[in-house]
XYZ file of C-alpha atoms in Angstrom:
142
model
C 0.000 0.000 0.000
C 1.153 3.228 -0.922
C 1.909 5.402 1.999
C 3.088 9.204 0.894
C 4.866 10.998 -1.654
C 8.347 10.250 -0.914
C 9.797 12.433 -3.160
C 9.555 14.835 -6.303
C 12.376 14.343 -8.746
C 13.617 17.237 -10.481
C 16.013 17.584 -13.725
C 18.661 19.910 -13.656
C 21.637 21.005 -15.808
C 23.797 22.293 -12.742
C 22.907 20.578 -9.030
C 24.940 22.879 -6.943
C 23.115 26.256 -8.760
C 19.977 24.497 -7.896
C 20.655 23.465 -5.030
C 21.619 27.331 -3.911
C 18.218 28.284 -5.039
C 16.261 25.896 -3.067
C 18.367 26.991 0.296
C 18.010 31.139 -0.860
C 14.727 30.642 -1.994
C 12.469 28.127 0.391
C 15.460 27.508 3.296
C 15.273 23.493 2.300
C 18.756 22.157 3.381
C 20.584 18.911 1.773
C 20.052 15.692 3.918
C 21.850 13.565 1.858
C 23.723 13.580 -1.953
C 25.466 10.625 -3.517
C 26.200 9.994 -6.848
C 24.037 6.898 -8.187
C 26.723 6.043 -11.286
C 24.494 2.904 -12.411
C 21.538 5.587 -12.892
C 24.055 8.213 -14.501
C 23.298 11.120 -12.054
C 24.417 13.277 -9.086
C 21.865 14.019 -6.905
C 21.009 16.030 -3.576
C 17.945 15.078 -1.246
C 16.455 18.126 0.236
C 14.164 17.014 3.197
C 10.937 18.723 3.340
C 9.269 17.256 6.244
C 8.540 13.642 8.268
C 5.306 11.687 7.743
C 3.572 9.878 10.413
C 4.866 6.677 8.752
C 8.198 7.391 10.158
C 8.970 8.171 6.656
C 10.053 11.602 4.851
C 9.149 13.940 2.120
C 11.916 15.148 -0.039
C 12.513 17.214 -3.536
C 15.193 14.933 -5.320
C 17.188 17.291 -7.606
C 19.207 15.078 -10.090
C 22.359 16.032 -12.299
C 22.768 13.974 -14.976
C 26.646 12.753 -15.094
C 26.951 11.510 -18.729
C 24.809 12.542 -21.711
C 23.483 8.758 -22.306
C 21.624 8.639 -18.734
C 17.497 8.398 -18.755
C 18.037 11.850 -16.395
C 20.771 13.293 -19.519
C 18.162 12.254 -22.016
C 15.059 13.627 -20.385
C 16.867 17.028 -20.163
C 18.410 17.315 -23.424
C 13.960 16.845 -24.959
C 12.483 18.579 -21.829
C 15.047 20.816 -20.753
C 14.896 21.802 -16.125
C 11.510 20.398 -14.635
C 9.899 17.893 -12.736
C 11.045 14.519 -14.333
C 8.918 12.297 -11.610
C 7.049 11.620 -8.687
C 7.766 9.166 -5.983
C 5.476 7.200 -3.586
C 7.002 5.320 -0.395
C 5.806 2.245 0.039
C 6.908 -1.136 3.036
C 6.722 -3.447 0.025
C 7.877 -1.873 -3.489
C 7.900 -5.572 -5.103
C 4.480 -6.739 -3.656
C 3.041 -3.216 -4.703
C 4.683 -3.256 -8.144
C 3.072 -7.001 -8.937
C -0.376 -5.730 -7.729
C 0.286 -2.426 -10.668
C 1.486 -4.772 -12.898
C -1.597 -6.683 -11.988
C -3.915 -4.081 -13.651
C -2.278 -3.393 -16.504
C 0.427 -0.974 -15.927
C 3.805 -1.474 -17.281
C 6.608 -1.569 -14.136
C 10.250 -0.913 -16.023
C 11.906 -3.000 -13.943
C 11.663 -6.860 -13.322
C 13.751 -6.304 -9.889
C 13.749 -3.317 -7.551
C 17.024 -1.989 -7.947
C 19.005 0.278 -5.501
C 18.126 4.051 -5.507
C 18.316 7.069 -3.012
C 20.025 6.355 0.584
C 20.447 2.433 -0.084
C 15.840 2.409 -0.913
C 14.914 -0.192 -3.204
C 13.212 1.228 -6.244
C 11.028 0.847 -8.912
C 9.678 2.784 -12.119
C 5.940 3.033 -13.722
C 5.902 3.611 -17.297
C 4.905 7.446 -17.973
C 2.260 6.047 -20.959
C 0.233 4.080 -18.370
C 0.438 7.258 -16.123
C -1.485 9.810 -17.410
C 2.204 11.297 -18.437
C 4.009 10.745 -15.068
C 7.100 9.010 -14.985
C 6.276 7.462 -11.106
C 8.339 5.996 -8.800
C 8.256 3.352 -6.142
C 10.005 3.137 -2.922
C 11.179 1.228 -0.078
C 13.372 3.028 2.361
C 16.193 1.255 3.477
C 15.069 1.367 6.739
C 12.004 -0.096 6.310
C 13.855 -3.040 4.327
């Protein structure tokens, strides 16, 4: 079962500018950046708030590191923008079967490893009304 948005990914062509703007702007504060080299990007987690879940909300701003990256693609068509939303879930593999269940197309066969050592999956945009979505297991909760 879906709990909360867990995060709203956002494409951008320079992280620490963005980053800067998001402190200036709103006060939001990094709680965690890595770079995720299997998913081609750099990325910064700015904590918004925690949920009742024990969970968090974040934005997720993501650099891309090479060109050939989904993130490096997305921006070269789209240009700086939302690129996807996330939903935290205890069980992203029993929750992606029951999607996959009714029809939607999960881009993944396995969870792989995402954000802060979460397991993740991806929803295919055209069986979203448009929205690249995301699935997510925090690693504390596997």
């Amino acid at each position: 079962m879906l709990t909360r948005i867990d995060h709203i990914g956002i494409a951008c062509f320079d992280l620490d500018k963005t980053v800067e703007f998001y402190r200036a702007t709103y006060g939001f504060e990094v709680f965690h950046s890595e770079i995720n080299e299997e998913q081609g990007v750099r990325e910064a987690m700015l904590k918004i708030n925690g949920t009742s879940d024990g969970g968090a909300s974040y934005l997720q701003l993501l650099e891309p590191t090479r060109e050939d990256s989904a993130v490096g693609k997305w921006l070269a068509k789209n240009g700086e923008g939302v690129h996807h939303i996330a939903f935290g879930t205890a069980d992203v593999d029993g929750d992606a079967e029951a999607i996959r269940g009714k029809g939607v197309r999960v881009l993944y066969d396995e969870p792989r490893i995402g954000s802060m050592g979460s397991r993740i999956t991806f929803l295919h945009p055209k069986d979203c009304h448009g929205v690249l979505t995301e699935l997510v297991t925090s690693a504390a909760e596997h």
